[in-house]
């Protein structure tokens, strides 16, 4: 039944060129990474701010800090050392100067 549909529509997957398939796969990959980075910014803003201070290791606030640190670290895997890294950090809430270059950062909460 599927073969009849394919014949009647005149569309065959084998007719799609290899460069077109590669282009589609690359576009989906890049789109997924960009969507992930934007979603991470939204999550950071939804989590709210963190006040300076000392927190117990098993407290809710400490888990909040660890989650924010992991989000920033995972974004750094894709953006670290690029010209988009300072922009992403600004969108995440960090105060970053103009024309700066940030190669890598560790254990950072954007608003602190």
PDB file of N, CA, C and O in Angstrom, residues 43-45 47-53 55 60-73 85 88-96 105-112:
ATOM      1  N   UNK A  43      15.713  29.540  30.722  1.00  0.00           N
ATOM      2  CA  UNK A  43      15.721  28.817  31.992  1.00  0.00           C
ATOM      3  C   UNK A  43      16.492  29.598  33.060  1.00  0.00           C
ATOM      4  O   UNK A  43      16.060  29.680  34.216  1.00  0.00           O
ATOM      5  N   UNK A  44      17.636  30.182  32.686  1.00  0.00           N
ATOM      6  CA  UNK A  44      18.401  30.978  33.654  1.00  0.00           C
ATOM      7  C   UNK A  44      17.578  32.143  34.183  1.00  0.00           C
ATOM      8  O   UNK A  44      17.606  32.442  35.380  1.00  0.00           O
ATOM      9  N   UNK A  45      16.825  32.804  33.317  1.00  0.00           N
ATOM     10  CA  UNK A  45      15.996  33.924  33.765  1.00  0.00           C
ATOM     11  C   UNK A  45      14.808  33.444  34.602  1.00  0.00           C
ATOM     12  O   UNK A  45      14.400  34.124  35.538  1.00  0.00           O
ATOM     13  N   UNK A  47      14.820  30.883  36.590  1.00  0.00           N
ATOM     14  CA  UNK A  47      15.317  30.465  37.902  1.00  0.00           C
ATOM     15  C   UNK A  47      15.454  31.642  38.862  1.00  0.00           C
ATOM     16  O   UNK A  47      15.452  31.454  40.073  1.00  0.00           O
ATOM     17  N   UNK A  48      15.596  32.836  38.330  1.00  0.00           N
ATOM     18  CA  UNK A  48      15.734  34.007  39.190  1.00  0.00           C
ATOM     19  C   UNK A  48      17.160  34.220  39.648  1.00  0.00           C
ATOM     20  O   UNK A  48      18.071  33.469  39.310  1.00  0.00           O
ATOM     21  N   UNK A  49      17.338  35.268  40.424  1.00  0.00           N
ATOM     22  CA  UNK A  49      18.670  35.646  40.875  1.00  0.00           C
ATOM     23  C   UNK A  49      19.148  34.870  42.088  1.00  0.00           C
ATOM     24  O   UNK A  49      18.385  34.219  42.785  1.00  0.00           O
ATOM     25  N   UNK A  50      20.434  34.984  42.316  1.00  0.00           N
ATOM     26  CA  UNK A  50      21.073  34.365  43.477  1.00  0.00           C
ATOM     27  C   UNK A  50      21.766  35.469  44.260  1.00  0.00           C
ATOM     28  O   UNK A  50      22.543  36.237  43.691  1.00  0.00           O
ATOM     29  N   UNK A  51      21.476  35.550  45.534  1.00  0.00           N
ATOM     30  CA  UNK A  51      22.110  36.565  46.380  1.00  0.00           C
ATOM     31  C   UNK A  51      23.480  36.079  46.834  1.00  0.00           C
ATOM     32  O   UNK A  51      23.709  34.873  46.993  1.00  0.00           O
ATOM     33  N   UNK A  52      24.379  37.026  47.037  1.00  0.00           N
ATOM     34  CA  UNK A  52      25.693  36.661  47.558  1.00  0.00           C
ATOM     35  C   UNK A  52      25.537  36.141  48.974  1.00  0.00           C
ATOM     36  O   UNK A  52      24.686  36.592  49.726  1.00  0.00           O
ATOM     37  N   UNK A  53      26.383  35.202  49.326  1.00  0.00           N
ATOM     38  CA  UNK A  53      26.310  34.683  50.685  1.00  0.00           C
ATOM     39  C   UNK A  53      26.898  33.289  50.776  1.00  0.00           C
ATOM     40  O   UNK A  53      27.485  32.762  49.829  1.00  0.00           O
ATOM     41  N   UNK A  55      25.982  29.301  51.558  1.00  0.00           N
ATOM     42  CA  UNK A  55      24.842  28.400  51.498  1.00  0.00           C
ATOM     43  C   UNK A  55      25.262  27.002  51.929  1.00  0.00           C
ATOM     44  O   UNK A  55      26.361  26.550  51.625  1.00  0.00           O
ATOM     45  N   UNK A  60      18.293  24.035  49.157  1.00  0.00           N
ATOM     46  CA  UNK A  60      17.654  24.314  47.866  1.00  0.00           C
ATOM     47  C   UNK A  60      18.434  25.391  47.114  1.00  0.00           C
ATOM     48  O   UNK A  60      18.596  25.313  45.896  1.00  0.00           O
ATOM     49  N   UNK A  61      18.924  26.388  47.819  1.00  0.00           N
ATOM     50  CA  UNK A  61      19.676  27.467  47.177  1.00  0.00           C
ATOM     51  C   UNK A  61      20.970  26.955  46.544  1.00  0.00           C
ATOM     52  O   UNK A  61      21.362  27.407  45.465  1.00  0.00           O
ATOM     53  N   UNK A  62      21.625  26.022  47.196  1.00  0.00           N
ATOM     54  CA  UNK A  62      22.854  25.468  46.648  1.00  0.00           C
ATOM     55  C   UNK A  62      22.567  24.676  45.361  1.00  0.00           C
ATOM     56  O   UNK A  62      23.330  24.756  44.388  1.00  0.00           O
ATOM     57  N   UNK A  63      21.455  23.937  45.343  1.00  0.00           N
ATOM     58  CA  UNK A  63      21.072  23.210  44.130  1.00  0.00           C
ATOM     59  C   UNK A  63      20.762  24.198  42.994  1.00  0.00           C
ATOM     60  O   UNK A  63      21.087  23.953  41.830  1.00  0.00           O
ATOM     61  N   UNK A  64      20.158  25.303  43.344  1.00  0.00           N
ATOM     62  CA  UNK A  64      19.860  26.379  42.395  1.00  0.00           C
ATOM     63  C   UNK A  64      21.169  26.912  41.785  1.00  0.00           C
ATOM     64  O   UNK A  64      21.277  27.087  40.573  1.00  0.00           O
ATOM     65  N   UNK A  65      22.153  27.138  42.626  1.00  0.00           N
ATOM     66  CA  UNK A  65      23.461  27.631  42.170  1.00  0.00           C
ATOM     67  C   UNK A  65      24.141  26.590  41.281  1.00  0.00           C
ATOM     68  O   UNK A  65      24.697  26.924  40.230  1.00  0.00           O
ATOM     69  N   UNK A  66      24.087  25.323  41.675  1.00  0.00           N
ATOM     70  CA  UNK A  66      24.709  24.260  40.866  1.00  0.00           C
ATOM     71  C   UNK A  66      24.046  24.147  39.497  1.00  0.00           C
ATOM     72  O   UNK A  66      24.727  23.965  38.486  1.00  0.00           O
ATOM     73  N   UNK A  67      22.722  24.277  39.456  1.00  0.00           N
ATOM     74  CA  UNK A  67      22.010  24.195  38.178  1.00  0.00           C
ATOM     75  C   UNK A  67      22.412  25.344  37.259  1.00  0.00           C
ATOM     76  O   UNK A  67      22.676  25.135  36.073  1.00  0.00           O
ATOM     77  N   UNK A  68      22.495  26.548  37.811  1.00  0.00           N
ATOM     78  CA  UNK A  68      22.905  27.694  36.995  1.00  0.00           C
ATOM     79  C   UNK A  68      24.338  27.516  36.483  1.00  0.00           C
ATOM     80  O   UNK A  68      24.635  27.823  35.331  1.00  0.00           O
ATOM     81  N   UNK A  69      25.209  27.018  37.326  1.00  0.00           N
ATOM     82  CA  UNK A  69      26.591  26.784  36.911  1.00  0.00           C
ATOM     83  C   UNK A  69      26.665  25.752  35.792  1.00  0.00           C
ATOM     84  O   UNK A  69      27.395  25.926  34.815  1.00  0.00           O
ATOM     85  N   UNK A  70      25.889  24.695  35.894  1.00  0.00           N
ATOM     86  CA  UNK A  70      25.893  23.654  34.852  1.00  0.00           C
ATOM     87  C   UNK A  70      25.355  24.192  33.530  1.00  0.00           C
ATOM     88  O   UNK A  70      25.848  23.826  32.459  1.00  0.00           O
ATOM     89  N   UNK A  71      24.342  25.056  33.592  1.00  0.00           N
ATOM     90  CA  UNK A  71      23.785  25.625  32.366  1.00  0.00           C
ATOM     91  C   UNK A  71      24.828  26.498  31.667  1.00  0.00           C
ATOM     92  O   UNK A  71      25.016  26.417  30.449  1.00  0.00           O
ATOM     93  N   UNK A  72      25.516  27.328  32.444  1.00  0.00           N
ATOM     94  CA  UNK A  72      26.553  28.186  31.860  1.00  0.00           C
ATOM     95  C   UNK A  72      27.685  27.335  31.303  1.00  0.00           C
ATOM     96  O   UNK A  72      28.205  27.607  30.209  1.00  0.00           O
ATOM     97  N   UNK A  73      28.064  26.296  32.008  1.00  0.00           N
ATOM     98  CA  UNK A  73      29.139  25.415  31.525  1.00  0.00           C
ATOM     99  C   UNK A  73      28.749  24.704  30.231  1.00  0.00           C
ATOM    100  O   UNK A  73      29.569  24.570  29.317  1.00  0.00           O
ATOM    101  N   UNK A  85      30.152  34.246  22.587  1.00  0.00           N
ATOM    102  CA  UNK A  85      30.202  33.893  24.009  1.00  0.00           C
ATOM    103  C   UNK A  85      29.917  35.095  24.909  1.00  0.00           C
ATOM    104  O   UNK A  85      29.076  34.987  25.798  1.00  0.00           O
ATOM    105  N   UNK A  88      26.173  35.916  24.638  1.00  0.00           N
ATOM    106  CA  UNK A  88      25.329  34.961  25.358  1.00  0.00           C
ATOM    107  C   UNK A  88      25.397  35.222  26.862  1.00  0.00           C
ATOM    108  O   UNK A  88      24.371  35.170  27.541  1.00  0.00           O
ATOM    109  N   UNK A  89      26.589  35.496  27.365  1.00  0.00           N
ATOM    110  CA  UNK A  89      26.732  35.778  28.793  1.00  0.00           C
ATOM    111  C   UNK A  89      25.965  37.044  29.183  1.00  0.00           C
ATOM    112  O   UNK A  89      25.362  37.103  30.257  1.00  0.00           O
ATOM    113  N   UNK A  90      25.986  38.064  28.324  1.00  0.00           N
ATOM    114  CA  UNK A  90      25.195  39.276  28.600  1.00  0.00           C
ATOM    115  C   UNK A  90      23.713  38.950  28.652  1.00  0.00           C
ATOM    116  O   UNK A  90      22.993  39.420  29.527  1.00  0.00           O
ATOM    117  N   UNK A  91      23.241  38.162  27.692  1.00  0.00           N
ATOM    118  CA  UNK A  91      21.828  37.776  27.677  1.00  0.00           C
ATOM    119  C   UNK A  91      21.469  36.943  28.903  1.00  0.00           C
ATOM    120  O   UNK A  91      20.337  36.985  29.371  1.00  0.00           O
ATOM    121  N   UNK A  92      22.436  36.199  29.431  1.00  0.00           N
ATOM    122  CA  UNK A  92      22.204  35.384  30.622  1.00  0.00           C
ATOM    123  C   UNK A  92      22.213  36.211  31.901  1.00  0.00           C
ATOM    124  O   UNK A  92      21.814  35.721  32.953  1.00  0.00           O
ATOM    125  N   UNK A  93      22.673  37.468  31.822  1.00  0.00           N
ATOM    126  CA  UNK A  93      22.641  38.339  32.990  1.00  0.00           C
ATOM    127  C   UNK A  93      23.985  38.769  33.521  1.00  0.00           C
ATOM    128  O   UNK A  93      24.071  39.469  34.522  1.00  0.00           O
ATOM    129  N   UNK A  94      25.071  38.372  32.873  1.00  0.00           N
ATOM    130  CA  UNK A  94      26.399  38.738  33.337  1.00  0.00           C
ATOM    131  C   UNK A  94      26.773  40.127  32.822  1.00  0.00           C
ATOM    132  O   UNK A  94      26.411  40.504  31.715  1.00  0.00           O
ATOM    133  N   UNK A  95      27.491  40.876  33.631  1.00  0.00           N
ATOM    134  CA  UNK A  95      27.994  42.179  33.197  1.00  0.00           C
ATOM    135  C   UNK A  95      29.343  41.957  32.519  1.00  0.00           C
ATOM    136  O   UNK A  95      30.326  41.622  33.169  1.00  0.00           O
ATOM    137  N   UNK A  96      29.346  42.147  31.196  1.00  0.00           N
ATOM    138  CA  UNK A  96      30.541  41.913  30.386  1.00  0.00           C
ATOM    139  C   UNK A  96      30.831  43.192  29.625  1.00  0.00           C
ATOM    140  O   UNK A  96      29.938  43.791  29.026  1.00  0.00           O
ATOM    141  N   UNK A 105      35.476  30.145  31.110  1.00  0.00           N
ATOM    142  CA  UNK A 105      35.203  30.512  32.503  1.00  0.00           C
ATOM    143  C   UNK A 105      34.743  29.247  33.227  1.00  0.00           C
ATOM    144  O   UNK A 105      34.179  28.338  32.619  1.00  0.00           O
ATOM    145  N   UNK A 106      35.000  29.197  34.515  1.00  0.00           N
ATOM    146  CA  UNK A 106      34.635  28.030  35.312  1.00  0.00           C
ATOM    147  C   UNK A 106      33.896  28.472  36.555  1.00  0.00           C
ATOM    148  O   UNK A 106      34.235  29.479  37.180  1.00  0.00           O
ATOM    149  N   UNK A 107      32.881  27.687  36.917  1.00  0.00           N
ATOM    150  CA  UNK A 107      32.105  27.879  38.147  1.00  0.00           C
ATOM    151  C   UNK A 107      31.661  29.326  38.309  1.00  0.00           C
ATOM    152  O   UNK A 107      32.025  30.017  39.252  1.00  0.00           O
ATOM    153  N   UNK A 108      30.850  29.795  37.352  1.00  0.00           N
ATOM    154  CA  UNK A 108      30.390  31.173  37.332  1.00  0.00           C
ATOM    155  C   UNK A 108      28.880  31.201  37.328  1.00  0.00           C
ATOM    156  O   UNK A 108      28.229  30.467  36.597  1.00  0.00           O
ATOM    157  N   UNK A 109      28.332  32.083  38.155  1.00  0.00           N
ATOM    158  CA  UNK A 109      26.906  32.383  38.151  1.00  0.00           C
ATOM    159  C   UNK A 109      26.779  33.758  37.503  1.00  0.00           C
ATOM    160  O   UNK A 109      27.428  34.704  37.936  1.00  0.00           O
ATOM    161  N   UNK A 110      25.965  33.902  36.443  1.00  0.00           N
ATOM    162  CA  UNK A 110      25.962  35.150  35.661  1.00  0.00           C
ATOM    163  C   UNK A 110      25.726  36.427  36.468  1.00  0.00           C
ATOM    164  O   UNK A 110      26.358  37.437  36.211  1.00  0.00           O
ATOM    165  N   UNK A 111      24.843  36.402  37.462  1.00  0.00           N
ATOM    166  CA  UNK A 111      24.544  37.660  38.147  1.00  0.00           C
ATOM    167  C   UNK A 111      25.509  38.001  39.281  1.00  0.00           C
ATOM    168  O   UNK A 111      25.423  39.088  39.851  1.00  0.00           O
ATOM    169  N   UNK A 112      26.404  37.113  39.608  1.00  0.00           N
ATOM    170  CA  UNK A 112      27.345  37.419  40.716  1.00  0.00           C
ATOM    171  C   UNK A 112      28.638  37.985  40.189  1.00  0.00           C
ATOM    172  O   UNK A 112      29.237  37.655  39.293  1.00  0.00           O
TER     173      UNK A 112
END
